[in-house]
CSV table of C-alpha atoms in Angstrom, one decimal:
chain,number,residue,atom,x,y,z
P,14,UNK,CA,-3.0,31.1,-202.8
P,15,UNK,CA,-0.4,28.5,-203.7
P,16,UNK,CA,2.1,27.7,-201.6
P,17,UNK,CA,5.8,28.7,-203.3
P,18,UNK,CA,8.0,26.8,-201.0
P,19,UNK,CA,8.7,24.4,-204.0
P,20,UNK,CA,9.8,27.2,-206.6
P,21,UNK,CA,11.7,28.7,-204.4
P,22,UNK,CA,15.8,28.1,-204.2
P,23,UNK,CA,17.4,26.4,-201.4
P,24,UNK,CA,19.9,29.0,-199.5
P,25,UNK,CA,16.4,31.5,-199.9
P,26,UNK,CA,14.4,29.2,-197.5
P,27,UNK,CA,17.3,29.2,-195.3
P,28,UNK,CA,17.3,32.5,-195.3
P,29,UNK,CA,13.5,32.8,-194.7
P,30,UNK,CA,13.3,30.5,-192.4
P,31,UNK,CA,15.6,32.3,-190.4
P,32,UNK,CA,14.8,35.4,-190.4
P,33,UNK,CA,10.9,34.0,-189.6
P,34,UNK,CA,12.5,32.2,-186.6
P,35,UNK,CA,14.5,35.3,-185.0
P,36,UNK,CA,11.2,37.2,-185.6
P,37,UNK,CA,8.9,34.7,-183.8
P,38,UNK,CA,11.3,34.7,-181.2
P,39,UNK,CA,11.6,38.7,-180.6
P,40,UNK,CA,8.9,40.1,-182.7
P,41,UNK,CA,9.0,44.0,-183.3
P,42,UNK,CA,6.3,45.9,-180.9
P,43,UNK,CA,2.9,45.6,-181.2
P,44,UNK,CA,3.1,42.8,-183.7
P,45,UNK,CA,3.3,39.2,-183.4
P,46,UNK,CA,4.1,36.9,-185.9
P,47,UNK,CA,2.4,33.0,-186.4
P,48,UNK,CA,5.2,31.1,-188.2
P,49,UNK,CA,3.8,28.3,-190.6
P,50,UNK,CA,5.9,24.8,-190.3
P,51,UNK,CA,4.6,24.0,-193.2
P,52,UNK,CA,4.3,27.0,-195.5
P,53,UNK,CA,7.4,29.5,-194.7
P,54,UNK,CA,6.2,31.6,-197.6
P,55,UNK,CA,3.2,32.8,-196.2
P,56,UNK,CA,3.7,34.6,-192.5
P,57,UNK,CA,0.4,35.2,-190.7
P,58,UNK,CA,0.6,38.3,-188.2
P,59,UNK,CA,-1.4,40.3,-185.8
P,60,UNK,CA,-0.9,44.4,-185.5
P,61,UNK,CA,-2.0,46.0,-182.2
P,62,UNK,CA,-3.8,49.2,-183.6
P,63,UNK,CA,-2.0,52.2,-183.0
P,64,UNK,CA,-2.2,54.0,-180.0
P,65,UNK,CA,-3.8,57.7,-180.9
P,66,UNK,CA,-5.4,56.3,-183.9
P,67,UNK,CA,-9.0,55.3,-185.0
P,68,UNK,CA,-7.4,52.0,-185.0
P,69,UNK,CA,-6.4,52.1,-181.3
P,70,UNK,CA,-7.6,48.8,-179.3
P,71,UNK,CA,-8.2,47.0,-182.2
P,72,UNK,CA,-5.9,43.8,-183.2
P,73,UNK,CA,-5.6,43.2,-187.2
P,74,UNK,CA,-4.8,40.3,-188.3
P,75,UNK,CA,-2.8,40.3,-192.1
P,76,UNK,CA,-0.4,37.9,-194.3
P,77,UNK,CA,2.3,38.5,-195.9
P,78,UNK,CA,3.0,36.1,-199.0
P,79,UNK,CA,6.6,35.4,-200.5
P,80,UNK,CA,6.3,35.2,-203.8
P,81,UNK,CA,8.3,32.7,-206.3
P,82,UNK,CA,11.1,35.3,-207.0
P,83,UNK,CA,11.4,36.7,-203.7
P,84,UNK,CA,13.8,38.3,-202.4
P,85,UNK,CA,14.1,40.2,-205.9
P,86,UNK,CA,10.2,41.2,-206.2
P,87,UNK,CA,9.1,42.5,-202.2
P,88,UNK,CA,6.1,39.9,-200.6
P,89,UNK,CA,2.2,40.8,-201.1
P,90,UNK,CA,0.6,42.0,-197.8
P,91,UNK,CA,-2.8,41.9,-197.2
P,92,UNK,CA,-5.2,42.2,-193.7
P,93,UNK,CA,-7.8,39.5,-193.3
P,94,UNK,CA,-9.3,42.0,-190.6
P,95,UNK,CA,-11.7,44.4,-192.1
P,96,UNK,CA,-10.2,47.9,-191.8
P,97,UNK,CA,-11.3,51.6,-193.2
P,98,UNK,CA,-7.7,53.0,-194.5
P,99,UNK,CA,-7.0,54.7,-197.7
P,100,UNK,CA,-3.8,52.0,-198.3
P,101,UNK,CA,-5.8,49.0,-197.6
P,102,UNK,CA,-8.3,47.8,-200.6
P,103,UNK,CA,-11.6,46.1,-200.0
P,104,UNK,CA,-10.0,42.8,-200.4
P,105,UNK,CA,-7.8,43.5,-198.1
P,106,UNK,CA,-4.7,44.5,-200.3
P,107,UNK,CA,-2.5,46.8,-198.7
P,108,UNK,CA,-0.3,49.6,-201.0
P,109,UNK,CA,2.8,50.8,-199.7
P,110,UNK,CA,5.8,51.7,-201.3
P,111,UNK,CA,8.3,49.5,-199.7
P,112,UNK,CA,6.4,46.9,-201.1
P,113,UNK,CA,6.3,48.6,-204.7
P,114,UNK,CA,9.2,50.7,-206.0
P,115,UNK,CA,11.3,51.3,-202.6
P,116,UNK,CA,11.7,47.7,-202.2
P,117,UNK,CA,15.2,46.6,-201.2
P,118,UNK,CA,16.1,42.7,-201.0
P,119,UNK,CA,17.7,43.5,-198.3
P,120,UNK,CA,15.2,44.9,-196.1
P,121,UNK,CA,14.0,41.9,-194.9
P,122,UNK,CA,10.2,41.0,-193.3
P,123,UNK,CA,11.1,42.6,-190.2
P,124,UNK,CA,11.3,45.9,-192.2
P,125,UNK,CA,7.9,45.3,-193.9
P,126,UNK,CA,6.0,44.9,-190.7
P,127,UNK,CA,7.2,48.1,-189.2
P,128,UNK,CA,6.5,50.0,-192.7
P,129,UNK,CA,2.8,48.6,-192.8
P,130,UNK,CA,2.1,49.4,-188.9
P,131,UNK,CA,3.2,52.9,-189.7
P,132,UNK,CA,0.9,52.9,-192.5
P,133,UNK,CA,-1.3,52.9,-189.8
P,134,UNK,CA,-0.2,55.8,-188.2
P,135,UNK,CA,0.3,58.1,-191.3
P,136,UNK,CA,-1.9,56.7,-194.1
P,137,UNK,CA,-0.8,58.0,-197.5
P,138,UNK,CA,-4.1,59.1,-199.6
P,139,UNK,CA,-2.0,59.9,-202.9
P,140,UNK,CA,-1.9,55.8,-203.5
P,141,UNK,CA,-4.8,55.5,-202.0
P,142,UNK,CA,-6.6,51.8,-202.7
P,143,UNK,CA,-9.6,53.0,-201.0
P,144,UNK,CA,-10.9,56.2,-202.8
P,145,UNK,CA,-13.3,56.9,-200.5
P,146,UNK,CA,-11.6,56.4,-197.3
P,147,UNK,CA,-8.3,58.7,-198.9
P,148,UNK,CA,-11.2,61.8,-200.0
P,149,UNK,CA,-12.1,61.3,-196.2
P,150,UNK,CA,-8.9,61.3,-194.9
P,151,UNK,CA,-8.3,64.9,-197.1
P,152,UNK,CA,-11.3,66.3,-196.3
P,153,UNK,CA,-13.3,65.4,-193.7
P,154,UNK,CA,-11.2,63.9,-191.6
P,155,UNK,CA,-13.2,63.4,-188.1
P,156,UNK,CA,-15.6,61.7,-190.5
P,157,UNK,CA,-13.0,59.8,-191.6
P,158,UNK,CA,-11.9,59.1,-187.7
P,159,UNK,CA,-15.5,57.7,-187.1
P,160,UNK,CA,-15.6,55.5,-190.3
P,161,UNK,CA,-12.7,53.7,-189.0
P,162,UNK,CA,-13.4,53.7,-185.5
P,163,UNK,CA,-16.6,52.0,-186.1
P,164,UNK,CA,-15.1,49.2,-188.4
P,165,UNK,CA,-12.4,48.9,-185.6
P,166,UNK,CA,-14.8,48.4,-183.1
P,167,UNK,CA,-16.9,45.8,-185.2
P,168,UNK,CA,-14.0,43.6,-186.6
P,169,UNK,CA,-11.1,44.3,-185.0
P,170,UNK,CA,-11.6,43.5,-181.2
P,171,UNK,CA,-13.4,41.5,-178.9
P,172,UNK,CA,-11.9,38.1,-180.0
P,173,UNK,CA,-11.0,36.4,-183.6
P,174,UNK,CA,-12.6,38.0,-186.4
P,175,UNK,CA,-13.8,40.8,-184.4
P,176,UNK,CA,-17.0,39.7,-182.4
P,177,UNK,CA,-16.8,42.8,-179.9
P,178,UNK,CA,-20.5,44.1,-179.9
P,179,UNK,CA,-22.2,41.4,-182.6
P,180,UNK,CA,-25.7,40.6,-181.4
P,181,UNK,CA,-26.5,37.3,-180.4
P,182,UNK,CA,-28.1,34.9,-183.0
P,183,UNK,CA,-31.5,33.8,-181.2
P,184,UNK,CA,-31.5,30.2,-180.2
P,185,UNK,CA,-33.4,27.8,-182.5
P,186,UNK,CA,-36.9,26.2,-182.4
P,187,UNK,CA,-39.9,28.8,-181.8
P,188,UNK,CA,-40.3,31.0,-179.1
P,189,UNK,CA,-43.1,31.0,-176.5
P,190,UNK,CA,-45.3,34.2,-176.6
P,191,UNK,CA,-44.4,37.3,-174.1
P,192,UNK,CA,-48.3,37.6,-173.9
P,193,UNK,CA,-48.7,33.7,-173.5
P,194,UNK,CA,-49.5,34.5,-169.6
P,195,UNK,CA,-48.4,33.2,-166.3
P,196,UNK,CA,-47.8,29.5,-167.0
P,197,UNK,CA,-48.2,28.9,-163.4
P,198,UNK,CA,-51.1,30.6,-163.1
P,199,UNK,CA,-52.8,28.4,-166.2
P,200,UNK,CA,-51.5,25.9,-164.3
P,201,UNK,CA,-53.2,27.1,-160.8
P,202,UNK,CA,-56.7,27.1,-163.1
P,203,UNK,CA,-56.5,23.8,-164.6
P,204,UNK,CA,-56.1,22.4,-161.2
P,205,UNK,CA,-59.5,24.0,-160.1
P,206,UNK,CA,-61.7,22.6,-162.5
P,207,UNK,CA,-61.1,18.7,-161.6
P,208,UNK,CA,-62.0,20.3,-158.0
P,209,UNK,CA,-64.9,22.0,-158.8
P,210,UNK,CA,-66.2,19.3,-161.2
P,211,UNK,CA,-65.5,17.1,-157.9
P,212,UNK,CA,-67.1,19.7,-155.5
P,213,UNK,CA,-70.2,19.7,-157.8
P,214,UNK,CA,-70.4,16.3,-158.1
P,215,UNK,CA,-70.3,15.6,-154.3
P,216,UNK,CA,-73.6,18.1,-153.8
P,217,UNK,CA,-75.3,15.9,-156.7
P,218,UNK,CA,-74.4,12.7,-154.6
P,219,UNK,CA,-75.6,14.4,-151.3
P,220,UNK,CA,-78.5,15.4,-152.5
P,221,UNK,CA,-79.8,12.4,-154.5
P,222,UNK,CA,-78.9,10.6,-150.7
P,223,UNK,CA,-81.2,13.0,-148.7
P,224,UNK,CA,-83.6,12.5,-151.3
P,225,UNK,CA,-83.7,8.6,-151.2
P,226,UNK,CA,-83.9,8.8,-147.6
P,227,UNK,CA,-86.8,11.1,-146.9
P,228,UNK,CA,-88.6,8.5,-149.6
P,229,UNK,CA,-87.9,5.7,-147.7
P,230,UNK,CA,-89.2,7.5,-144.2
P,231,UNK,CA,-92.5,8.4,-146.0
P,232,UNK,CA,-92.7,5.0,-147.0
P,233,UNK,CA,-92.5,3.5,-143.5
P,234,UNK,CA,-94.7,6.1,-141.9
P,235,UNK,CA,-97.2,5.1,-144.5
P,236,UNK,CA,-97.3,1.6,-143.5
P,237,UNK,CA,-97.3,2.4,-139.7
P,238,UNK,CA,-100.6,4.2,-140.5
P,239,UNK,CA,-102.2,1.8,-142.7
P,240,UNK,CA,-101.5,-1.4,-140.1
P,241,UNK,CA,-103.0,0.8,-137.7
P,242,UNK,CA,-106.3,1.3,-139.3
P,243,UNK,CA,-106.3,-2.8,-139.4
């Protein structure tokens, strides 16, 4: 989305800027706020779930966008955490009055923030974004509980962009067998064979020698007899 500093008028910048300032510098509970130096007109924030809530633990972050005739027309909300709640559309858009017909220009951001982390408290399913997760809500509602616990769980904590409980992408390149064997143990048997070979090879040798020598006795003994006959 397009930055709006530029159509906005002067004395509303100083205004934003200000208010952005004093809440960056004592931000309501459970909510900090990420000031932009150089986009005032859109805040980034982080709500700390709820306590007694399926959101409870979790940390969601969301933007709020000030749009070119701001402060007459409220600023656009929407979470960039993934979140099961009847106000809060698949894209992330969140619907709440104060940002519709109740809006006051002099509410001010601070207002806004505390209206959308109540949203998390008391959802509203009559202007409900999320059709599924406002039936829930009306009907079913531990179901409802559990749908949002689990997105909670997946996006919403354990790090940026929710990583608590993501299995680990396996590292690259192939992977040796798990019935591949003890390497050591192919190891152990390669080393025999040069052994063996040499082992077998040394009984050759031996043998050929004993061989050549019992020859070579004969040989002599046969001569002995023959100069003897002479």
């Amino acid at each position: 989305m397009n930055s709006n500093v530029e159509n906005l008028p002067p004395q509303v910048l100083r205004l934003v800027y200000k208010e952005v300032s004093a809440l960056a510098a004592d931000p309501p509970e459970g909510i900090k706020i990420y000031p932009s130096e150089e986009d005032i007109t859109e805040l980034h924030t982080a709500i700390e779930g709820p306590e007694g809530t399926p959101f409870a633990g979790g940390i969601f972050r969301m933007r709020l966008v000030l749009g070119k005739d701001f402060p007459a027309v409220p600023p656009k909300g929407y979470f960039l955490t993934k979140i099961f709640h009847p106000n809060v559309g698949h894209k992330g858009e969140i619907c709440v009055n104060v940002l519709k017909r109740d809006w006051k220009a002099e509410l001010g951001l601070r207002h806004v923030l505390l209206t959308i982390k109540c949203l998390l408290i008391h959802p509203n399913p009559e202007s409900a974004l999320n059709e599924e997760a406002g039936r829930l809500l009306l009907e079913d509602y531990a179901e409802y509980a559990s749908r949002a616990r689990l997105l909670t769980e997946i996006h919403a904590m354990g790090g940026p962009g929710g990583t608590s409980g993501a299995p680990q992408d396996p590292p690259d390149g192939p992977q040796p067998k798990k019935h591949a064997g003890d390497p050591t143990k192919r190891a152990a048997g390669a080393g025999m064979a040069p052994a063996a070979a040499l082992g077998n090879g040394a009984n050759a040798n031996s043998t050929s020698s004993s061989s050549n020598s019992n020859v070579v006795g004969k040989k002599k003994t046969d001569k002995k007899r023959a100069l003897r006959r002479l």
